CSV table of C-alpha atoms in Angstrom, one decimal:
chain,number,residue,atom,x,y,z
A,1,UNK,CA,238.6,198.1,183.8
A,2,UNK,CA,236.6,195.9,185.9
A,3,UNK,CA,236.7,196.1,189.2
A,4,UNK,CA,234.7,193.4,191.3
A,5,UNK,CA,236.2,190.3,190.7
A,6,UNK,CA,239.5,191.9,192.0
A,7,UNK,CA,237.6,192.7,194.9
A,8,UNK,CA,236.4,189.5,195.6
A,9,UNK,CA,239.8,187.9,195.7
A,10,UNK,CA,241.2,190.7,197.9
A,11,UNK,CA,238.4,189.9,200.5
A,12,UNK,CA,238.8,185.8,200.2
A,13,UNK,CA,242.9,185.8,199.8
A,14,UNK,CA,243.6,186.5,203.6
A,15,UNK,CA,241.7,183.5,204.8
A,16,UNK,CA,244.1,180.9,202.2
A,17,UNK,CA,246.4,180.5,205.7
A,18,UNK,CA,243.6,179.5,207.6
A,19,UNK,CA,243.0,176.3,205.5
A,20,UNK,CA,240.7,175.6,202.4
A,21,UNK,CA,237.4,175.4,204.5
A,22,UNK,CA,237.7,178.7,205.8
A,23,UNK,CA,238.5,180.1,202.1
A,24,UNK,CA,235.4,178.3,200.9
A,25,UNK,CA,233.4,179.3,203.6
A,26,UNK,CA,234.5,183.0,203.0
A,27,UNK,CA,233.5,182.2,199.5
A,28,UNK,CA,230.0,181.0,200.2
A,29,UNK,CA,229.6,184.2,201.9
A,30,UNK,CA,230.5,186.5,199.4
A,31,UNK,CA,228.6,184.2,196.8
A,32,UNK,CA,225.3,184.6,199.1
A,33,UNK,CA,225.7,188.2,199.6
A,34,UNK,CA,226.0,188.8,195.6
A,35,UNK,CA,223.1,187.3,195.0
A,36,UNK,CA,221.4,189.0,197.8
A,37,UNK,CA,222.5,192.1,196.1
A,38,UNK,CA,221.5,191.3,192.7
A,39,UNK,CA,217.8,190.7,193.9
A,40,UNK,CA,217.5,193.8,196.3
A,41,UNK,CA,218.7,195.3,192.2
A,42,UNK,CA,216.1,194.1,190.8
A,43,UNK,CA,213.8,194.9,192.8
A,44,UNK,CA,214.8,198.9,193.4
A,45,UNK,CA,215.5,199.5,189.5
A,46,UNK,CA,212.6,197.7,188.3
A,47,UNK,CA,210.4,199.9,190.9
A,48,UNK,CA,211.9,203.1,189.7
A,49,UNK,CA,210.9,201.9,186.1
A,50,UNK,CA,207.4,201.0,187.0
A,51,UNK,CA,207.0,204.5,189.3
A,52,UNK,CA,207.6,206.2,185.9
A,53,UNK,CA,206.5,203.8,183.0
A,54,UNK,CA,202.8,204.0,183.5
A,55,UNK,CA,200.8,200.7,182.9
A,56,UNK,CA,202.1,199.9,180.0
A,57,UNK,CA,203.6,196.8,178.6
A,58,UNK,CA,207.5,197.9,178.5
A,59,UNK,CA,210.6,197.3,175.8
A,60,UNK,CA,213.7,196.9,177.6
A,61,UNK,CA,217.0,197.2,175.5
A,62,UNK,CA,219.7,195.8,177.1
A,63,UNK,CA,223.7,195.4,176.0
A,64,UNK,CA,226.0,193.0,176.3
A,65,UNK,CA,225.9,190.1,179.3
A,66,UNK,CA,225.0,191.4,183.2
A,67,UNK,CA,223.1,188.2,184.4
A,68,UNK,CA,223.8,185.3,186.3
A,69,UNK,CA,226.1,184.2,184.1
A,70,UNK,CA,228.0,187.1,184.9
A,71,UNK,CA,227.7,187.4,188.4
A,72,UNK,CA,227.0,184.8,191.5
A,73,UNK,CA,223.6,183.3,189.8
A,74,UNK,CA,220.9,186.5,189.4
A,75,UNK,CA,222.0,188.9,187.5
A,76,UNK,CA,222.5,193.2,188.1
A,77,UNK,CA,220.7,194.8,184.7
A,78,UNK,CA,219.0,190.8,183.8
A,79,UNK,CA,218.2,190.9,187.6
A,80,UNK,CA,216.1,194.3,186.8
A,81,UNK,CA,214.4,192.5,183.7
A,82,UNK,CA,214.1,189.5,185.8
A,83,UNK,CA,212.1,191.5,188.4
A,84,UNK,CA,210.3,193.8,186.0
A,85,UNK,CA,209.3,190.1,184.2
A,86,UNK,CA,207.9,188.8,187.4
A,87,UNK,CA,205.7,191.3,188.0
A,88,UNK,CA,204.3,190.8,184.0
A,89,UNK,CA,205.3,194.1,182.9
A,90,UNK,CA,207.7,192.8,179.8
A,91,UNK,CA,206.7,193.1,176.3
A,92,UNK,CA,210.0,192.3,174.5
A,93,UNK,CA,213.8,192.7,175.8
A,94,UNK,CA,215.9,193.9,172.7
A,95,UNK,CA,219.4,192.1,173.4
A,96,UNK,CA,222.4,193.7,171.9
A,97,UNK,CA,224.3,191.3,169.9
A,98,UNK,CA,227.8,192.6,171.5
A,99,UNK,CA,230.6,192.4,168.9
A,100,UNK,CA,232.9,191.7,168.9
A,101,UNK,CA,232.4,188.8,171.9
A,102,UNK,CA,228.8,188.3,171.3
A,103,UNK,CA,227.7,188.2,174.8
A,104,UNK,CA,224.5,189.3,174.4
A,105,UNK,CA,223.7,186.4,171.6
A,106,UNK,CA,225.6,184.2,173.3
A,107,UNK,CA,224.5,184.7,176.9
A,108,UNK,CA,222.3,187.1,177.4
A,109,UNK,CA,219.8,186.2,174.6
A,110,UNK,CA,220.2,182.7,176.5
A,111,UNK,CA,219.4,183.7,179.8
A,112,UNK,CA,215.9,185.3,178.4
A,113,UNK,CA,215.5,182.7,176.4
A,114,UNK,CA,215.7,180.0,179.5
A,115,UNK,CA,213.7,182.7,182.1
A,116,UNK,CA,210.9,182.8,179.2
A,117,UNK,CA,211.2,186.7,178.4
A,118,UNK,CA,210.6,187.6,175.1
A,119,UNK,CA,213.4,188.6,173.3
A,120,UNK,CA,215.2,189.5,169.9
A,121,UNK,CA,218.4,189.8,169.7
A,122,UNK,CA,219.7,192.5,167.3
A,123,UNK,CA,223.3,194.3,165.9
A,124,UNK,CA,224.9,196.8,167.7
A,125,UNK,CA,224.4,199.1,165.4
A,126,UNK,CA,221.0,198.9,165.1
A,127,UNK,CA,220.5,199.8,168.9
A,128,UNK,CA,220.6,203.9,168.5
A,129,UNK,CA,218.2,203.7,165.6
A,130,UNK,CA,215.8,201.2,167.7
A,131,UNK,CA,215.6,203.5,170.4
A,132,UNK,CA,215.4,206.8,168.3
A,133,UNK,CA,212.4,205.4,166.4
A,134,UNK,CA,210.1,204.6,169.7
A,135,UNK,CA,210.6,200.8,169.8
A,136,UNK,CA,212.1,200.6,173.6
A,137,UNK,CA,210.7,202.5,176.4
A,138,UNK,CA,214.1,202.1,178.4
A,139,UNK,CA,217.7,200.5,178.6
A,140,UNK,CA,219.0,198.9,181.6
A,141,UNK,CA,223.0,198.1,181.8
A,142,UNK,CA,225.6,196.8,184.1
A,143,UNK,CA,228.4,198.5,184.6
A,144,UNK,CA,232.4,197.5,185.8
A,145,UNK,CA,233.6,200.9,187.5
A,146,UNK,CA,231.4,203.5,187.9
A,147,UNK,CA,233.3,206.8,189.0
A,148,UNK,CA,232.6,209.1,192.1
A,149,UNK,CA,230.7,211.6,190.0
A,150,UNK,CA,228.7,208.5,188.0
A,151,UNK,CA,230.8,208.1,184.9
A,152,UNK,CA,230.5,204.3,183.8
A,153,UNK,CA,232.7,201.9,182.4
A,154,UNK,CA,230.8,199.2,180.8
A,155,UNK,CA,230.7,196.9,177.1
A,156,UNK,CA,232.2,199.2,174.7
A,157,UNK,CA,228.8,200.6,172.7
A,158,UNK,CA,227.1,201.3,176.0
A,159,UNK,CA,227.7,205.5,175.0
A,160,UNK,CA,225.9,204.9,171.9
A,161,UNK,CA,222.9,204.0,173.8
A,162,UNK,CA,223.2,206.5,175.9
A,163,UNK,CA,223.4,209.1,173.4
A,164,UNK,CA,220.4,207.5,171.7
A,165,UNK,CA,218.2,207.1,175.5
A,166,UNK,CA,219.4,211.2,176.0
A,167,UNK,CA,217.9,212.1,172.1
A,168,UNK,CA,215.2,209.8,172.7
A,169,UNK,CA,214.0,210.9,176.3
A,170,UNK,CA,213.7,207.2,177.7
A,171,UNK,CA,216.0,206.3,180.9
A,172,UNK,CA,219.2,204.7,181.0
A,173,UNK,CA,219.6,202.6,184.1
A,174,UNK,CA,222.9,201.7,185.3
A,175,UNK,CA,222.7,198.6,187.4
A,176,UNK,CA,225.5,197.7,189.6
A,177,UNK,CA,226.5,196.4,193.0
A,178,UNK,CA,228.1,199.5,195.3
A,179,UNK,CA,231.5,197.8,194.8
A,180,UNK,CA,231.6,198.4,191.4
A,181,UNK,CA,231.8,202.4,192.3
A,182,UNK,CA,235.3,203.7,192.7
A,183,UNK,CA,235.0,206.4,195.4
A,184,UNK,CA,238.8,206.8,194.6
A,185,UNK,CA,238.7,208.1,191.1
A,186,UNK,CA,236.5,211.4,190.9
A,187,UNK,CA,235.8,211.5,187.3
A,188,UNK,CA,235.8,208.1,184.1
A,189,UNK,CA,238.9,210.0,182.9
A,190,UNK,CA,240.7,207.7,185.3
A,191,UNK,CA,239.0,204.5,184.6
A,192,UNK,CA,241.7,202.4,182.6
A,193,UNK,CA,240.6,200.9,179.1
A,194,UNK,CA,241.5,197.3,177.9
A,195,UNK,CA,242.3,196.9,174.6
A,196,UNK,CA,242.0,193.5,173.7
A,197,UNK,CA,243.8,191.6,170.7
A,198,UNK,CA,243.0,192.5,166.9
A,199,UNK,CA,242.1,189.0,165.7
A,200,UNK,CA,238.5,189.6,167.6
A,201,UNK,CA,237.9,192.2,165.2
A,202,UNK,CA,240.1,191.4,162.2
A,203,UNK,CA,238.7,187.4,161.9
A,204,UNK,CA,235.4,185.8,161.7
A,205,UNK,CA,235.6,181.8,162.9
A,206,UNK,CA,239.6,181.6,162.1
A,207,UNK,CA,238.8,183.5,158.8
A,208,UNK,CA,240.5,187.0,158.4
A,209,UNK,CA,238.3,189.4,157.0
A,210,UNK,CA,240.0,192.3,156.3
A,211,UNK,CA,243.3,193.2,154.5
A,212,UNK,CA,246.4,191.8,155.5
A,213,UNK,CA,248.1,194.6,156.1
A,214,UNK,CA,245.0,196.2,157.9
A,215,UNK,CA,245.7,196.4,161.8
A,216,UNK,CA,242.1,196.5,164.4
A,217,UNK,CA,241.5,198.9,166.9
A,218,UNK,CA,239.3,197.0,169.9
A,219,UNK,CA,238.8,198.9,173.0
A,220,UNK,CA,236.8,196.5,175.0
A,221,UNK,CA,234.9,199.4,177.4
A,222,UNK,CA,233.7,202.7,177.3
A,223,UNK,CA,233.0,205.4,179.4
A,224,UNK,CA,229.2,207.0,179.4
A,225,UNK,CA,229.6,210.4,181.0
A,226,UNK,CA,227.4,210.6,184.1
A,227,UNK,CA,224.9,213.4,182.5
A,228,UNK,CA,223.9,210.7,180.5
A,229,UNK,CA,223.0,208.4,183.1
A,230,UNK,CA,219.5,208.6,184.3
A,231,UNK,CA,219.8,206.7,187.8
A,232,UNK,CA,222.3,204.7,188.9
A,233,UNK,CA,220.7,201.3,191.0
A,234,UNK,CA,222.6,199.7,193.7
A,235,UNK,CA,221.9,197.3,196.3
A,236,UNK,CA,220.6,200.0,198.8
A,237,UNK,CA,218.5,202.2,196.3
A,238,UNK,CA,218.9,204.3,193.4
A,239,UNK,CA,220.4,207.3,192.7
A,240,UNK,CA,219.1,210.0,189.8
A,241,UNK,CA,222.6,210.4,188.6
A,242,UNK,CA,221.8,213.0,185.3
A,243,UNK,CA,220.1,215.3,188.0
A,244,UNK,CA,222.7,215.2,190.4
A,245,UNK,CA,222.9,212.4,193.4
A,246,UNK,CA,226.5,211.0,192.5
A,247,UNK,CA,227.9,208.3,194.4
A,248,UNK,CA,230.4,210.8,195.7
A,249,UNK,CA,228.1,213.3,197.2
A,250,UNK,CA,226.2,210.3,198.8
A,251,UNK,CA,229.1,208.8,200.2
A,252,UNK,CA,231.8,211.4,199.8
């Protein structure tokens, strides 16, 4: 489903017959250039947030783990929080536990924790109902494809906070470096799926908890259809996706 880290080895592999240094060099670039990405993020998404937010202290919900411990050391959607806490305007970050994984306990929940955000960390399910009853202002995600017409691929249970941030009125910010978009693929109906293996579902530490006999569906991604995507934020600026700039008409 993913599509950067592919990338990055595409762009470093040709330089393996020119000798380790110039594959590390090559490296280092790409490395420096994320991270210059991730803060030019930041700072775009968390300025569209504050252009519309007011001057109010804001909630941020955020699911599963798009920070630096999932890129090259800032951070795409925690590189928005990140910016948003630097300029004081954080309240509370509600961090979505992430089942079945747990990257947002495990990481993300860590990551705010070490930065000095506030933040709970709270059930997946509970997400939709947090947002429904007023307690975040908006939700800021990553993503790992984005389509040409703004369909995103991201932690399976990003649609249900979609849905909820569409009922609710609040924005849903997709935060993602332009690699991540797949000019190639006009629509998320093309964006592949990866199931992963049923004992991430079926057991809790080693121990099964359901029947025997009982198999596990576990799609690891899903797709949140581009009208449900209030602005898309890349590197170079954001895009209002729900009201019609697709990456595909910028760059189609």
């Amino acid at each position: 489903t993913a599509v950067n880290l592919a990338a990055g080895v595409d762009r470093v592999l040709p330089f393996a017959g020119k000798g380790a240094d110039a594959v590390a060099a090559e490296a280092q670039a790409l490395l420096d250039e994320d991270v210059r990405g991730n803060r030019a993020i930041g700072v775009h998404g968390a300025a569209w947030i504050l252009d519309r937010a007011g001057d109010r202290p804001l909630r941020v919900l955020t699911h599963c783990n798009a920070g630096a411990l999932a890129t090259a050391g800032w951070g795409t959607a925690l590189g928005v929080v990140r910016e948003l806490h630097r300029r004081g305007r954080v309240e509370l970050v509600y961090a979505d536990e992430t089942r079945p994984l747990l990257q947002g306990a495990r990481l993300t929940a860590w990551e705010l924790d070490q930065a000095g955000i506030p933040c709970v960390v709270q059930a997946d399910g509970a997400a939709p109902s947090t947002i429904l009853r007023g307690l975040a202002d908006v939700a800021v995600i990553g993503a790992d494809r984005i389509a040409a017409n703004g369909d995103t691929a991201n932690k399976i249970g990003s649609v249900g906070v979609a849905l909820a941030c569409h009922a609710a009125g609040i924005p849903l910010v997709v935060a993602a470096p332009w690699s991540t978009v797949d000019l190639a693929l006009p629509d998320g109906t093309g964006i592949p799926i990866e199931e992963r293996p049923a004992e991430e579902v079926l057991t809790w530490g080693g121990v099964r908890t359901a029947p025997d006999r009982v198999d596990a569906y576990n799609p690891a991604f899903d797709v949140t259809p581009a009208r449900l995507v209030t602005a898309l934020v890349t590197e170079t600026g954001v895009l209002e996706v729900s009201a019609g700039t697709t990456p595909g008409g910028v760059r189609g």
